[in-house]
């Protein structure tokens, strides 16, 4: 049976209308999706209106314990933004289209730029845990797509180009801000694995052969949705640990979250400055 549920455009409109009412007609200049352990950016948002996901019609709910599950709408770097504190992962049991659901809702709010952060394992041996890497492309090691099923023409074409979603102008702004704050910001390719288990050393070897510098379990569904509805993307990963088999050390959830916390305040300053300049 074809997935007709995904194609119900009206449900997205209903979600967006609810949020629009809460924002009193303000149109956010950018959406920010906060990764694991990287919720601190949301604390910098002032005059915030908080909208719990559970209040929004048709919105999925966060099931990851350390993620909050709310939209934080307010000012960051002088710009009106909407941040997702808590995102949806395929490994939680959501369908891939549900993990990308908020992106289309953001599109309906009039948003055309999105900043995505995540915690990722470092495959490229020049990285050290705590490094920030701007994602310039990705490899998706899962046959699924958030757009599998009936297309919603209101959001874009059935078949579309993926070559320009990682926006060059936003990238340039990010690198300039990083320079200003003396934060080294390299570039890398993100390898998507569906998880929830961390990868095996052999899988990491494979990802490396395929050109991936980072590995993680999020982000790519949202990027694909953004590409279809022409939202420009800036994606920055925090290297939480070196990926399996690289140092031989065990990988733990604590370590993955800790790395994010350690650099949280410089990462938040960087994001704030980027937002100021977009
Ligand atoms: N792998 C992953 N660290 C890893 O090694 N998927 C996330 C974070």
CSV table of C-alpha atoms and ligand atoms in Angstrom, one decimal:
chain,number,residue,atom,x,y,z
A,1,UNK,CA,0.0,0.0,0.0
A,2,UNK,CA,1.4,3.4,-1.0
A,3,UNK,CA,2.1,5.8,1.8
A,4,UNK,CA,-0.8,8.2,1.4
A,5,UNK,CA,-0.4,9.6,4.9
A,6,UNK,CA,2.8,11.4,4.0
A,7,UNK,CA,1.1,13.1,1.0
A,8,UNK,CA,-1.6,14.8,3.1
A,9,UNK,CA,-0.5,18.4,2.5
A,10,UNK,CA,-3.3,19.6,4.8
A,11,UNK,CA,-1.7,18.2,7.9
A,12,UNK,CA,1.4,20.4,7.3
A,13,UNK,CA,-0.8,23.4,6.8
A,14,UNK,CA,-2.5,22.7,10.1
A,15,UNK,CA,0.8,22.5,11.9
A,16,UNK,CA,2.1,25.7,10.3
A,17,UNK,CA,-1.1,27.6,11.0
A,18,UNK,CA,-0.9,26.7,14.7
A,19,UNK,CA,2.7,28.0,14.9
A,20,UNK,CA,1.9,31.1,12.9
A,21,UNK,CA,-0.8,32.0,15.3
A,22,UNK,CA,1.7,31.7,18.2
A,23,UNK,CA,4.2,33.9,16.4
A,24,UNK,CA,1.7,36.8,15.9
A,25,UNK,CA,2.6,37.1,12.2
A,26,UNK,CA,6.4,37.3,12.6
A,27,UNK,CA,8.3,35.4,10.0
A,28,UNK,CA,11.5,33.8,11.2
A,29,UNK,CA,14.6,34.5,9.1
A,30,UNK,CA,16.0,31.1,9.8
A,31,UNK,CA,15.3,27.8,11.4
A,32,UNK,CA,17.9,26.1,13.6
A,33,UNK,CA,17.9,22.4,14.3
A,34,UNK,CA,19.9,21.6,17.4
A,35,UNK,CA,21.8,18.3,17.7
A,36,UNK,CA,22.5,16.0,20.6
A,37,UNK,CA,24.0,17.8,23.5
A,38,UNK,CA,23.9,21.1,21.6
A,39,UNK,CA,20.7,22.5,23.0
A,40,UNK,CA,22.6,25.5,24.5
A,41,UNK,CA,22.1,27.6,21.4
A,42,UNK,CA,18.4,27.7,22.4
A,43,UNK,CA,19.3,29.3,25.8
A,44,UNK,CA,20.7,32.3,23.9
A,45,UNK,CA,17.4,33.0,22.2
A,46,UNK,CA,15.8,36.0,23.9
A,47,UNK,CA,12.1,37.0,24.2
A,48,UNK,CA,11.4,33.4,23.6
A,49,UNK,CA,8.1,31.8,22.9
A,50,UNK,CA,8.2,28.1,23.7
A,51,UNK,CA,5.9,25.8,21.8
A,52,UNK,CA,6.1,22.1,23.0
A,53,UNK,CA,5.8,19.7,20.1
A,54,UNK,CA,2.9,18.0,21.8
A,55,UNK,CA,0.8,21.1,21.4
A,56,UNK,CA,1.4,21.3,17.6
A,57,UNK,CA,-1.2,19.4,15.6
A,58,UNK,CA,0.3,16.5,13.7
A,59,UNK,CA,3.8,17.1,14.9
A,60,UNK,CA,5.9,14.1,15.9
A,61,UNK,CA,7.2,13.9,19.6
A,62,UNK,CA,10.7,13.6,20.9
A,63,UNK,CA,11.5,10.3,22.5
A,64,UNK,CA,15.2,10.9,23.1
A,65,UNK,CA,15.6,11.5,26.9
A,66,UNK,CA,18.1,14.3,26.7
A,67,UNK,CA,16.3,16.2,24.0
A,68,UNK,CA,13.5,18.6,25.0
A,69,UNK,CA,10.9,18.5,22.3
A,70,UNK,CA,10.0,22.1,21.8
A,71,UNK,CA,10.2,24.9,19.4
A,72,UNK,CA,12.0,28.0,20.7
A,73,UNK,CA,11.0,31.2,18.8
A,74,UNK,CA,12.8,34.4,19.5
A,75,UNK,CA,15.8,36.6,18.8
A,76,UNK,CA,19.3,35.5,18.2
A,77,UNK,CA,22.0,37.8,16.9
A,78,UNK,CA,19.3,40.4,16.3
A,79,UNK,CA,17.3,38.1,14.0
A,80,UNK,CA,14.0,36.4,14.6
A,81,UNK,CA,14.6,32.6,14.5
A,82,UNK,CA,12.8,29.4,15.3
A,83,UNK,CA,14.9,26.6,16.9
A,84,UNK,CA,14.0,23.0,17.3
A,85,UNK,CA,15.2,21.9,20.7
A,86,UNK,CA,15.1,18.1,20.0
A,87,UNK,CA,14.8,16.5,16.6
A,88,UNK,CA,13.4,13.2,15.3
A,89,UNK,CA,15.6,10.3,14.4
A,90,UNK,CA,14.8,7.3,12.2
A,91,UNK,CA,16.1,4.9,14.9
A,92,UNK,CA,13.4,6.1,17.3
A,93,UNK,CA,10.9,4.4,15.1
A,94,UNK,CA,9.6,7.4,13.1
A,95,UNK,CA,9.2,6.9,9.3
A,96,UNK,CA,11.8,8.9,7.5
A,97,UNK,CA,9.2,11.4,6.2
A,98,UNK,CA,8.2,12.1,9.8
A,99,UNK,CA,11.8,12.9,10.7
A,100,UNK,CA,11.7,15.5,8.0
A,101,UNK,CA,8.2,16.7,8.8
A,102,UNK,CA,9.3,20.0,10.6
A,103,UNK,CA,11.3,21.1,7.6
A,104,UNK,CA,8.1,21.4,5.4
A,105,UNK,CA,6.3,23.1,8.2
A,106,UNK,CA,9.1,25.6,8.3
A,107,UNK,CA,8.8,26.2,4.6
A,108,UNK,CA,5.1,27.0,5.1
A,109,UNK,CA,6.1,29.6,7.8
A,110,UNK,CA,8.1,31.3,5.0
A,111,UNK,CA,11.5,30.2,6.1
A,112,UNK,CA,14.2,29.8,3.4
A,113,UNK,CA,17.4,29.2,5.4
A,114,UNK,CA,18.2,26.5,7.9
A,115,UNK,CA,21.1,25.9,10.2
A,116,UNK,CA,21.5,22.3,11.3
A,117,UNK,CA,23.9,21.0,14.0
A,118,UNK,CA,24.7,17.5,15.1
A,119,UNK,CA,27.1,15.4,17.0
A,120,UNK,CA,29.0,13.0,14.7
A,121,UNK,CA,31.8,10.5,14.9
A,122,UNK,CA,35.1,11.5,13.3
A,123,UNK,CA,36.3,9.3,10.5
A,124,UNK,CA,38.9,11.7,9.0
A,125,UNK,CA,42.0,11.2,11.2
A,126,UNK,CA,42.9,14.9,11.1
A,127,UNK,CA,39.9,15.5,13.3
A,128,UNK,CA,40.0,15.6,17.1
A,129,UNK,CA,36.9,15.3,19.4
A,130,UNK,CA,35.5,18.8,20.0
A,131,UNK,CA,36.3,19.9,16.4
A,132,UNK,CA,33.6,21.7,14.4
A,133,UNK,CA,33.2,20.6,10.8
A,134,UNK,CA,31.0,22.2,8.2
A,135,UNK,CA,29.2,19.5,6.2
A,136,UNK,CA,29.7,20.2,2.5
A,137,UNK,CA,28.0,17.0,1.2
A,138,UNK,CA,26.7,13.6,2.4
A,139,UNK,CA,26.6,9.9,1.6
A,140,UNK,CA,23.3,8.2,2.6
A,141,UNK,CA,23.9,4.6,3.6
A,142,UNK,CA,20.2,3.8,3.8
A,143,UNK,CA,17.9,3.1,0.8
A,144,UNK,CA,15.0,5.0,2.5
A,145,UNK,CA,14.2,8.7,1.7
A,146,UNK,CA,11.8,11.1,3.5
A,147,UNK,CA,10.3,11.7,0.0
A,148,UNK,CA,9.5,8.0,-0.7
A,149,UNK,CA,5.8,7.7,-1.4
A,150,UNK,CA,3.4,10.1,-3.1
A,151,UNK,CA,5.0,13.5,-4.0
A,152,UNK,CA,3.5,16.6,-2.5
A,153,UNK,CA,3.7,19.1,-5.5
A,154,UNK,CA,3.3,22.1,-3.2
A,155,UNK,CA,6.7,21.3,-1.8
A,156,UNK,CA,8.5,20.7,-5.0
A,157,UNK,CA,9.3,18.4,-7.9
A,158,UNK,CA,9.3,14.6,-7.7
A,159,UNK,CA,12.9,14.5,-9.0
A,160,UNK,CA,15.2,17.3,-8.1
A,161,UNK,CA,18.8,18.4,-7.9
A,162,UNK,CA,20.9,17.8,-4.7
A,163,UNK,CA,24.0,19.7,-5.7
A,164,UNK,CA,23.3,23.1,-4.2
A,165,UNK,CA,21.4,22.5,-0.9
A,166,UNK,CA,24.6,23.0,1.1
A,167,UNK,CA,24.6,26.7,0.3
A,168,UNK,CA,27.9,28.4,-0.6
A,169,UNK,CA,26.9,31.8,0.7
A,170,UNK,CA,25.9,30.5,4.1
A,171,UNK,CA,29.2,28.5,4.1
A,172,UNK,CA,31.2,31.6,3.5
A,173,UNK,CA,29.4,33.4,6.3
A,174,UNK,CA,30.1,30.5,8.7
A,175,UNK,CA,33.8,30.3,7.8
A,176,UNK,CA,34.2,34.1,8.3
A,177,UNK,CA,32.5,33.9,11.7
A,178,UNK,CA,34.7,31.0,12.7
A,179,UNK,CA,37.8,33.0,11.8
A,180,UNK,CA,36.6,35.9,13.8
A,181,UNK,CA,36.1,33.7,16.9
A,182,UNK,CA,39.4,31.8,16.2
A,183,UNK,CA,37.5,28.6,15.9
A,184,UNK,CA,38.9,26.1,13.4
A,185,UNK,CA,36.0,25.1,11.1
A,186,UNK,CA,37.0,22.5,8.5
A,187,UNK,CA,34.8,20.9,5.8
A,188,UNK,CA,33.8,17.3,5.5
A,189,UNK,CA,31.4,14.8,4.0
A,190,UNK,CA,28.8,13.3,6.4
A,191,UNK,CA,28.0,9.6,6.2
A,192,UNK,CA,24.5,8.7,7.3
A,193,UNK,CA,23.9,5.5,9.1
A,194,UNK,CA,20.4,4.7,10.5
A,195,UNK,CA,21.6,3.4,13.9
A,196,UNK,CA,20.8,3.3,16.8
A,197,UNK,CA,23.9,1.1,17.3
A,198,UNK,CA,27.2,2.8,16.7
A,199,UNK,CA,29.1,1.5,13.7
A,200,UNK,CA,31.5,-1.4,13.5
A,201,UNK,CA,35.1,-0.8,12.5
A,202,UNK,CA,34.5,-2.5,9.2
A,203,UNK,CA,31.5,-0.1,8.5
A,204,UNK,CA,33.7,2.9,9.3
A,205,UNK,CA,36.4,1.5,6.9
A,206,UNK,CA,33.7,1.3,4.2
A,207,UNK,CA,32.4,4.8,4.9
A,208,UNK,CA,36.0,6.1,4.7
A,209,UNK,CA,36.4,4.4,1.3
A,210,UNK,CA,33.2,6.0,0.2
A,211,UNK,CA,34.6,9.5,1.0
A,212,UNK,CA,32.9,10.2,4.4
A,213,UNK,CA,34.8,12.2,7.0
A,214,UNK,CA,32.0,12.0,9.6
A,215,UNK,CA,29.4,9.5,10.6
A,216,UNK,CA,26.0,10.2,12.3
A,217,UNK,CA,22.4,9.1,12.6
A,218,UNK,CA,20.5,12.4,11.8
A,219,UNK,CA,20.4,15.4,9.5
A,220,UNK,CA,20.2,13.8,6.1
A,221,UNK,CA,16.4,13.4,6.0
A,222,UNK,CA,16.0,17.1,6.9
A,223,UNK,CA,18.6,18.1,4.2
A,224,UNK,CA,16.8,16.1,1.5
A,225,UNK,CA,13.5,17.8,2.5
A,226,UNK,CA,15.2,21.2,2.5
A,227,UNK,CA,16.6,20.5,-1.0
A,228,UNK,CA,13.2,19.7,-2.4
A,229,UNK,CA,11.5,22.8,-1.0
A,230,UNK,CA,14.5,25.0,-1.7
A,231,UNK,CA,15.5,25.9,1.8
A,232,UNK,CA,19.2,26.8,1.9
A,233,UNK,CA,21.3,24.8,4.4
A,234,UNK,CA,24.2,25.4,6.6
A,235,UNK,CA,25.2,22.2,8.5
A,236,UNK,CA,27.9,22.1,11.2
A,237,UNK,CA,28.8,18.8,13.0
A,238,UNK,CA,30.6,18.6,16.3
A,239,UNK,CA,33.0,15.7,16.4
A,240,UNK,CA,32.0,13.9,19.5
A,241,UNK,CA,34.4,11.0,19.3
A,242,UNK,CA,36.6,9.2,16.8
A,243,UNK,CA,34.6,6.6,15.0
A,244,UNK,CA,34.9,2.9,15.6
A,245,UNK,CA,38.2,1.3,15.0
A,246,UNK,CA,40.2,4.5,14.7
A,247,UNK,CA,41.5,4.8,18.2
A,248,UNK,CA,40.1,1.5,19.4
A,249,UNK,CA,38.4,3.2,22.3
A,250,UNK,CA,34.8,2.2,23.2
A,251,UNK,CA,32.1,4.7,22.1
A,252,UNK,CA,29.6,5.7,24.7
A,253,UNK,CA,26.5,7.9,24.7
A,254,UNK,CA,28.0,9.9,27.6
A,255,UNK,CA,31.1,10.7,25.6
A,256,UNK,CA,29.0,11.8,22.6
A,257,UNK,CA,27.0,14.2,24.7
A,258,UNK,CA,30.0,15.4,26.7
A,259,UNK,CA,31.9,16.6,23.7
A,260,UNK,CA,28.9,18.8,22.7
A,261,UNK,CA,28.7,20.2,26.2
A,262,UNK,CA,32.4,21.1,26.3
A,263,UNK,CA,32.3,23.2,23.2
A,264,UNK,CA,28.7,24.3,23.7
A,265,UNK,CA,29.5,27.9,24.6
A,266,UNK,CA,31.9,28.6,21.7
A,267,UNK,CA,29.6,26.7,19.3
A,268,UNK,CA,26.7,28.9,20.5
A,269,UNK,CA,28.7,32.1,20.0
A,270,UNK,CA,29.6,30.9,16.5
A,271,UNK,CA,26.0,30.1,15.6
A,272,UNK,CA,24.9,33.5,17.0
A,273,UNK,CA,27.4,35.4,14.9
A,274,UNK,CA,26.4,33.4,11.8
A,275,UNK,CA,22.8,34.2,12.4
A,276,UNK,CA,23.6,37.9,12.8
A,277,UNK,CA,25.3,37.9,9.4
A,278,UNK,CA,22.8,35.9,7.3
B,1,LIG,N1,28.9,7.4,15.5
B,1,LIG,C1,27.8,8.1,15.4
B,1,LIG,N2,29.7,8.9,17.1
B,1,LIG,C2,29.9,7.8,16.3
B,1,LIG,O1,30.9,7.2,16.4
B,1,LIG,N3,26.8,7.6,14.6
B,1,LIG,C3,27.5,9.2,16.1
B,1,LIG,C4,28.5,9.6,17.0
